[in-house]
Coordinates of C-alpha atoms in Angstrom, one line a residue:
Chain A
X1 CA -12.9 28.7 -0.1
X2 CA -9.4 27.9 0.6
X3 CA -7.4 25.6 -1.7
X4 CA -7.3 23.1 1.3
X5 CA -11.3 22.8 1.0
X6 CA -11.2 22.4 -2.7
X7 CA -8.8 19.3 -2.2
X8 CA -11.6 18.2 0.6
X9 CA -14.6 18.5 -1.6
X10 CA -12.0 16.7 -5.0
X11 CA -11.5 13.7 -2.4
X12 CA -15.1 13.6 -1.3
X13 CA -16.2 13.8 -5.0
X14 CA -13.8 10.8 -5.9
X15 CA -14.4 8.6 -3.0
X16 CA -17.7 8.8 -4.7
X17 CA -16.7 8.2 -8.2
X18 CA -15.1 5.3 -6.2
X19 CA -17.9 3.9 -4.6
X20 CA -20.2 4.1 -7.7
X21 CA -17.6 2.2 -9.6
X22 CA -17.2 -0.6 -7.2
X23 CA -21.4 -1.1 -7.0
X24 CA -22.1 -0.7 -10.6
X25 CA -18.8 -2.5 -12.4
X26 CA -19.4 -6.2 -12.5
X27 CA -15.7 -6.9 -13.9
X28 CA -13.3 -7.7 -10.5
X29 CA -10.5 -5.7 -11.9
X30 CA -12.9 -2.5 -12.4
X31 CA -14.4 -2.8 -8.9
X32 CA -10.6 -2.8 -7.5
X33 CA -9.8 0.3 -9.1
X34 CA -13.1 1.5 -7.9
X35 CA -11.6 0.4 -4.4
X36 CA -8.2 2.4 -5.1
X37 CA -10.3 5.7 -6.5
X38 CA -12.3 5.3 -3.3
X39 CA -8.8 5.0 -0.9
X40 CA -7.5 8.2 -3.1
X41 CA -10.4 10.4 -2.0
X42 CA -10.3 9.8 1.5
X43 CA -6.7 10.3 1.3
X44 CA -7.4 13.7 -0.1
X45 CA -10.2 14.5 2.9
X46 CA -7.8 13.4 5.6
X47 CA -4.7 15.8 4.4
X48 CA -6.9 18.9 2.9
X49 CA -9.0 18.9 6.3
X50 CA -6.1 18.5 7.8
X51 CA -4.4 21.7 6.4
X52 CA -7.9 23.8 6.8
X53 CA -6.4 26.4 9.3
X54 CA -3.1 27.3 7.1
X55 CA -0.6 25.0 9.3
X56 CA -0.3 21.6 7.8
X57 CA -1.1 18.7 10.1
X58 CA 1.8 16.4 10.5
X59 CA -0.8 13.5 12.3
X60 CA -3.0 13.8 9.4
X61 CA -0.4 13.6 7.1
X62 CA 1.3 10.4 8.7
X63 CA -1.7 8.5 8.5
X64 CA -2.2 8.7 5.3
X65 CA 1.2 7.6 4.3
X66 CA 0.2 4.5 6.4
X67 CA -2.9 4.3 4.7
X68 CA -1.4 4.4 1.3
X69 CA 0.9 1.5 1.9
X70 CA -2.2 -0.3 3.4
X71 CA -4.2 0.3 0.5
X72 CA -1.2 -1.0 -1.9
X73 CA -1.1 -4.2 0.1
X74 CA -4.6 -4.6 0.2
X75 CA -5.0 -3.9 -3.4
X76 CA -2.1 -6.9 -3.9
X77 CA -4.1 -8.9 -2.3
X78 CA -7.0 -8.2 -4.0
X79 CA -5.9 -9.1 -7.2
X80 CA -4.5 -12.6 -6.0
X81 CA -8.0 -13.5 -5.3
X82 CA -9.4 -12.3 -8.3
X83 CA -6.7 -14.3 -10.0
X84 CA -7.8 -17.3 -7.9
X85 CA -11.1 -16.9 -8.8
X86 CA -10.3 -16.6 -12.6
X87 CA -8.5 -19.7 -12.3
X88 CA -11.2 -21.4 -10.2
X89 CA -14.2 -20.3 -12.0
X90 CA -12.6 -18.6 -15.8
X91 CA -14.6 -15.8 -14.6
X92 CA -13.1 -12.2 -13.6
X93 CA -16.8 -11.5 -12.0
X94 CA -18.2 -12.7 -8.9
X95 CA -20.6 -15.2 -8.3
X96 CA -24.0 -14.4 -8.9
X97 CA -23.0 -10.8 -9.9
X98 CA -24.3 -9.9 -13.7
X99 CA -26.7 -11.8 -15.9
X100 CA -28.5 -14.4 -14.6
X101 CA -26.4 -17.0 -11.1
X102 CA -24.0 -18.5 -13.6
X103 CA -22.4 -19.0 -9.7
X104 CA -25.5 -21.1 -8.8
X105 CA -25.4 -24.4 -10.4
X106 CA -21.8 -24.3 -12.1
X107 CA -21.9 -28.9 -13.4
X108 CA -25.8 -29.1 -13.0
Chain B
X1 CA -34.7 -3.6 -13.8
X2 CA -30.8 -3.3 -14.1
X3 CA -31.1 0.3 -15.5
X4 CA -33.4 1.1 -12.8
X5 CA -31.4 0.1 -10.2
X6 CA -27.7 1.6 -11.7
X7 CA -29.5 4.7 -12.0
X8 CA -30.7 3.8 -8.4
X9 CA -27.2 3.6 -7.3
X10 CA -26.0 7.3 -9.3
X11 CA -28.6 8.9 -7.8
X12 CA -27.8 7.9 -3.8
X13 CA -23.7 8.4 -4.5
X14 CA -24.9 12.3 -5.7
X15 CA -27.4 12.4 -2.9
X16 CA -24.2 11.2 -0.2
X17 CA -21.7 13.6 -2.5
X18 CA -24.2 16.7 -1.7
X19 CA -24.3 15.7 1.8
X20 CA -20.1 15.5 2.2
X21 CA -20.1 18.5 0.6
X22 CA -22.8 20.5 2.4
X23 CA -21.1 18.8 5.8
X24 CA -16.8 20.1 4.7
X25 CA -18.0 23.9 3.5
X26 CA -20.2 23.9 7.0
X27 CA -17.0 22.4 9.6
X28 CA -16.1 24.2 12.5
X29 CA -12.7 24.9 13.0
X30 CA -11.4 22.2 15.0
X31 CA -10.8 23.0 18.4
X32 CA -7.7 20.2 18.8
X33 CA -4.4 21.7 17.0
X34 CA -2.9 18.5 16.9
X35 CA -0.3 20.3 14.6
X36 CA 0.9 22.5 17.6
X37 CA 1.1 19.8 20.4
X38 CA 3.6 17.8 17.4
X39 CA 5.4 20.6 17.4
X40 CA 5.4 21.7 21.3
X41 CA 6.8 17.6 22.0
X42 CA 8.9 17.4 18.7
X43 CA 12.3 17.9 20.7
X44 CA 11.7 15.0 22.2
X45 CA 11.1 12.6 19.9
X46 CA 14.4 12.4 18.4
X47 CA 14.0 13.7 14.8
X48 CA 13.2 17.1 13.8
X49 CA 10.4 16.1 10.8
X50 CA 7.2 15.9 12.3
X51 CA 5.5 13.4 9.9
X52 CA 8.3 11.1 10.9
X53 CA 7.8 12.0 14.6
X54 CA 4.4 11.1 14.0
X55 CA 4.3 8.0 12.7
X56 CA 7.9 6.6 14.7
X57 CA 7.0 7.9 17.8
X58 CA 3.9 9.5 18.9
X59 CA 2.4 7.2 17.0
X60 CA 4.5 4.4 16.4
X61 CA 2.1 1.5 17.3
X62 CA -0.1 2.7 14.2
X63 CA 3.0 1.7 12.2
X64 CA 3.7 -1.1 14.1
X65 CA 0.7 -2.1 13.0
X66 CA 0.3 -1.3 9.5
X67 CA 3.7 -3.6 9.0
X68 CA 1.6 -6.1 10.7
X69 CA -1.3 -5.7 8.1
X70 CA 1.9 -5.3 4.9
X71 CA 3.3 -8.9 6.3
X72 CA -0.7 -10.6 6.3
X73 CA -1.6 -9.3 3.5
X74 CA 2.3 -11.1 2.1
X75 CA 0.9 -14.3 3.8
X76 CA -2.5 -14.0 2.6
X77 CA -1.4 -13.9 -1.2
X78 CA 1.2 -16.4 -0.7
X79 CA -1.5 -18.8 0.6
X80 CA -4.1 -18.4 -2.2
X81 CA -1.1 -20.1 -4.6
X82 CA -0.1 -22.7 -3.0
X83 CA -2.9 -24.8 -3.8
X84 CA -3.6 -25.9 -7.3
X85 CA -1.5 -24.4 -9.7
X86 CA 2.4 -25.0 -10.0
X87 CA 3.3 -21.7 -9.1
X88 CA 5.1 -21.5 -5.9
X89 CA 5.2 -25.3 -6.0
X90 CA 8.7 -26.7 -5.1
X91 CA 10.6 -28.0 -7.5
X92 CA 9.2 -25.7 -10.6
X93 CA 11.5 -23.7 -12.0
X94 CA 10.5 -21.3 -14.4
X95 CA 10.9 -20.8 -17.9
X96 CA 14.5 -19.0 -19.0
X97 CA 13.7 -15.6 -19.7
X98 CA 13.1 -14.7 -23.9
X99 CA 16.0 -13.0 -26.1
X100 CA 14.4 -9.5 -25.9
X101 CA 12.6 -7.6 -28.6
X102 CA 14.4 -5.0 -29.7
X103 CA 12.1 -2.2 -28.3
X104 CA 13.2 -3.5 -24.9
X105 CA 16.8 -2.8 -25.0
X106 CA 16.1 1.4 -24.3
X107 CA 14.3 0.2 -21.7
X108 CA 17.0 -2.7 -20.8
X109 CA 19.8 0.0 -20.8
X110 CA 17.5 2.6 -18.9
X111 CA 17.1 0.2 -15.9
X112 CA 20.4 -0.8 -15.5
X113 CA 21.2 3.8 -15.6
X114 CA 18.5 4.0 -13.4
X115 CA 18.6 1.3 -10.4
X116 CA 21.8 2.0 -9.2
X117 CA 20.3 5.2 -8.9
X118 CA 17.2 4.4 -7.6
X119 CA 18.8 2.1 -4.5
X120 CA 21.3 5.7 -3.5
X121 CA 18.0 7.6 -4.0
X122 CA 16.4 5.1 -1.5
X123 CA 19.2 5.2 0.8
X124 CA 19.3 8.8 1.0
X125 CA 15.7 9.3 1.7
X126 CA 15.8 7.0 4.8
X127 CA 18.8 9.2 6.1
X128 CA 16.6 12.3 4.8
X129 CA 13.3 11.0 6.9
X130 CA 14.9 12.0 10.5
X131 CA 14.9 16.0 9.3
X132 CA 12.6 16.4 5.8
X133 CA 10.4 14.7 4.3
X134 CA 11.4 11.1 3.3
X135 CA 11.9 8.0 5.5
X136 CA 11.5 4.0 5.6
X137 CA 8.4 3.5 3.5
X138 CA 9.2 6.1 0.4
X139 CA 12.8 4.3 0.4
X140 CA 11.1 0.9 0.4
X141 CA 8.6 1.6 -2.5
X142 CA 11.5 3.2 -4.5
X143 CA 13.6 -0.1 -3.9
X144 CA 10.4 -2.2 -4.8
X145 CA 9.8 0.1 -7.9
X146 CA 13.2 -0.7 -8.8
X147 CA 12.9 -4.5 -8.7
X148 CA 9.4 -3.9 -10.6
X149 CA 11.5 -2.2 -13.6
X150 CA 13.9 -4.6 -13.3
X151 CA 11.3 -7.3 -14.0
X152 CA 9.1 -5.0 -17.2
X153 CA 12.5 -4.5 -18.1
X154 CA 12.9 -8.5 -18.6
X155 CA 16.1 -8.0 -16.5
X156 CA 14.8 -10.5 -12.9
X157 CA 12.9 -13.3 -13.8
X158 CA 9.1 -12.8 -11.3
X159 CA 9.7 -14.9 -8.5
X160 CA 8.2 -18.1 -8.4
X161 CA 9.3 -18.9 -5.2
X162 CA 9.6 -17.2 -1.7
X163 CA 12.6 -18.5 -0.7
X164 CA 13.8 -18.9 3.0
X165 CA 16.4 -16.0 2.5
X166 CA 13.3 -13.7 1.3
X167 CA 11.4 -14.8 4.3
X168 CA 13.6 -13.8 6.4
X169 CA 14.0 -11.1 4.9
X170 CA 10.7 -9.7 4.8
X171 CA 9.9 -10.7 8.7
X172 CA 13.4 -9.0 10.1
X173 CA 12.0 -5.3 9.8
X174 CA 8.4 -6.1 12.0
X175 CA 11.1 -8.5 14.5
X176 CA 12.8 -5.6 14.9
X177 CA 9.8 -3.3 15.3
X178 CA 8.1 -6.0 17.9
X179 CA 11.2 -6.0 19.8
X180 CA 11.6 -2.6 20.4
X181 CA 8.4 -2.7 21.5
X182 CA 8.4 -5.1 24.0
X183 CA 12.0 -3.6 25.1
X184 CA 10.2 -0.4 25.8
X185 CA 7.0 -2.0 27.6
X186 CA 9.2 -4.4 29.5
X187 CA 11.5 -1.4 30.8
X188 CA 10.6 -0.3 34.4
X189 CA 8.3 2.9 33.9
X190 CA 8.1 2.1 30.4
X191 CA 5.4 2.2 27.9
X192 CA 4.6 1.1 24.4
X193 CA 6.9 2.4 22.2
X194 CA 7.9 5.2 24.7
X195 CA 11.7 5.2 23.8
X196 CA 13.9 5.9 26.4
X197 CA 15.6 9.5 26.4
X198 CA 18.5 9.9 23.9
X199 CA 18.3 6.9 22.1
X200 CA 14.8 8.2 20.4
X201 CA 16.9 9.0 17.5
X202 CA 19.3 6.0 17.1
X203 CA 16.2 3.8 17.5
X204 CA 14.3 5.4 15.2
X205 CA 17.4 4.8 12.6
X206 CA 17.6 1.2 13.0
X207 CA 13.9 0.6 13.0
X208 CA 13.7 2.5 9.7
X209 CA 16.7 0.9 8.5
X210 CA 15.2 -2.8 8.9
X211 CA 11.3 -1.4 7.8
X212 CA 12.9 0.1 4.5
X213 CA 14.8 -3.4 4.1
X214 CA 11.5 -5.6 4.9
X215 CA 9.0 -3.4 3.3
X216 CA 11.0 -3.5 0.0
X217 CA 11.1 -6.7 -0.3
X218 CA 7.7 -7.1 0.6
X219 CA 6.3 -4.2 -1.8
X220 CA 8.5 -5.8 -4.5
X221 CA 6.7 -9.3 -3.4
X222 CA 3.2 -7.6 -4.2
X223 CA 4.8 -7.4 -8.2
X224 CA 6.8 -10.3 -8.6
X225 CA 5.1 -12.8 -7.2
X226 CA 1.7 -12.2 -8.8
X227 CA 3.7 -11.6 -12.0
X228 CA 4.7 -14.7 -11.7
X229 CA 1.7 -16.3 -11.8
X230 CA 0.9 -14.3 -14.7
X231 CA 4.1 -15.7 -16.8
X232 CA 3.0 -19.4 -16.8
X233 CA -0.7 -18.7 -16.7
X234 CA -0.1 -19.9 -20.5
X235 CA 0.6 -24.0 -19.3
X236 CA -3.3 -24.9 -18.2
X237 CA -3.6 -27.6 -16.1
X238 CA -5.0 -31.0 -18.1

């Protein structure tokens, strides 16, 4: 058990952490973070698999650099639309996610 | 039924956890050592760091790329506020910015220490990314960080425009980047990216130089502008 497996096995347990969050949090912000725990994990795979064998691998490395600026932009984006969606609906939840559809018949 | 299916939910992420576990302490070493052919090739690329090797040069299209995704992701925000609401909206000009509290002014005083600092800091690790770590994109999210304490700091009002300067601006960098790309491809024997020998380095510098430049702006976009939207959130529409 080297120390870059136990950075693997962190990552793999937080992109899991991750996913749970983003399935089982109704609130848009939560499920964004979720996303962000998610992106951090894999980000921790790619560079402790990466450095396995001692030597640290520069292409491994570079790609997640270009994944973290990725997963900023798409986490900007993100919360525009969730702040659309608050201001379209007053709701930070989507649609038909939660109790009841209150995304069904909104002026019925 | 919710309960059930939550627990549902736990008991597949542990199930996929055990798995990704099971599969990482069981890997094989990998047969590719990716590592040694960066560092067999690394004379050539023009820089002696071989993360910024990597992603300027061996793999310079992933980056090309990425600024790609960085400039729709810009575009895609932008869009979802021009409809409806004033922000954005021409003509609007935003409220002047509040006396501030008094527990601001440590923070008022610490920004204007520290951004000065901050844009040196971001100019050195651009120069830094040809030999150590460093380069264009730490430099561009320390000048974006340094906009984004300007703004907590209540020093730069959120913008509630993207004016054509900032457009401009924020496209030059990926201009640059498409550019030299399409130099390269166009050049007899060329390829993608392939930079011709002895100006590796130099080209490297200026695309860098124009990425920090664009992505900082950009990055510092990401705050402002939804902070913006934030600031007259309070004014609802009738």
């Amino acid at each position: 058990m080297t120390s870059a497996l136990i950075y693997a096995l962190t990552g793999a347990a937080l992109f899991l952490i991750g996913v749970a969050g983003l399935i089982l949090q109704p609130h848009l912000l939560r499920k964004i973070i979720g996303f962000n725990i998610m992106a951090s994990g894999i980000f921790l795979v790619l560079v402790g698999l990466g450095q396995r064998e001692g030597s640290v691998d520069p292409v491994s490395q570079a790609m997640v650099l270009t994944g973290i600026v990725v997963s900023v932009a798409a986490t900007a984006l993100a919360l525009a639309l969730a702040r659309r969606l608050l201001d379209l609906t007053g709701k930070m939840r989507l649609p038909g996610s939660g109790e009841g559809m209150p995304g069904k018949k909104p002026d019925a | 039924m919710k309960g059930v299916l939550d627990l549902l939910v736990i008991v597949l992420c542990l199930v996929l956890g055990a798995a990704l576990w099971w599969a990482m302490l069981d890997l094989p070493s990998s047969r590719i050592h990716l590592a040694e052919q960066v560092a067999a090739k690394l004379d050539a690329s023009g820089v002696t760091h071989p993360v910024t090797a990597v992603l300027l040069n061996f793999r310079g299209y992933d980056t090309l790329i990425e600024v790609m995704v960085l400039f729709v992701a810009l575009i895609g925000m932008l869009t979802q506020a021009e409809k409806g609401s004033q922000w954005l909206s021409a003509g609007y000009r935003p409220p002047p910015l509040p006396a501030p509290p008094f527990h601001l002014e440590v923070l008022q005083w610490l920004a204007r220490v520290l951004v000065p600092l901050m844009i040196l800091t971001a100019g050195y690790l651009l120069w830094a990314g040809a030999h150590r770590a460093g380069g264009a994109f730490q430099a561009a999210a320390l000048l974006a960080g340094a906009g984004v304490l300007l703004n907590l700091a209540g020093l730069l009002p959120a913008w509630t425009t993207f004016r054509a300067g900032m457009r401009a601006g924020s496209i030059t960098g990926l201009l640059f980047f498409v550019l030299a790309a399409a130099a390269t491809a166009a050049a007899p024997h060329g390829h993608l990216l392939q930079y011709p020998a002895g100006w590796a380095g130099m080209l490297i510098l200026l695309i860098e130089t124009g990425l920090t430049l664009s992505l900082g702006l950009i990055l510092a976009g990401f705050f402002l502008l939804l902070s913006a939207e934030a600031s007259d959130g309070s004014d609802t529409e009738e």
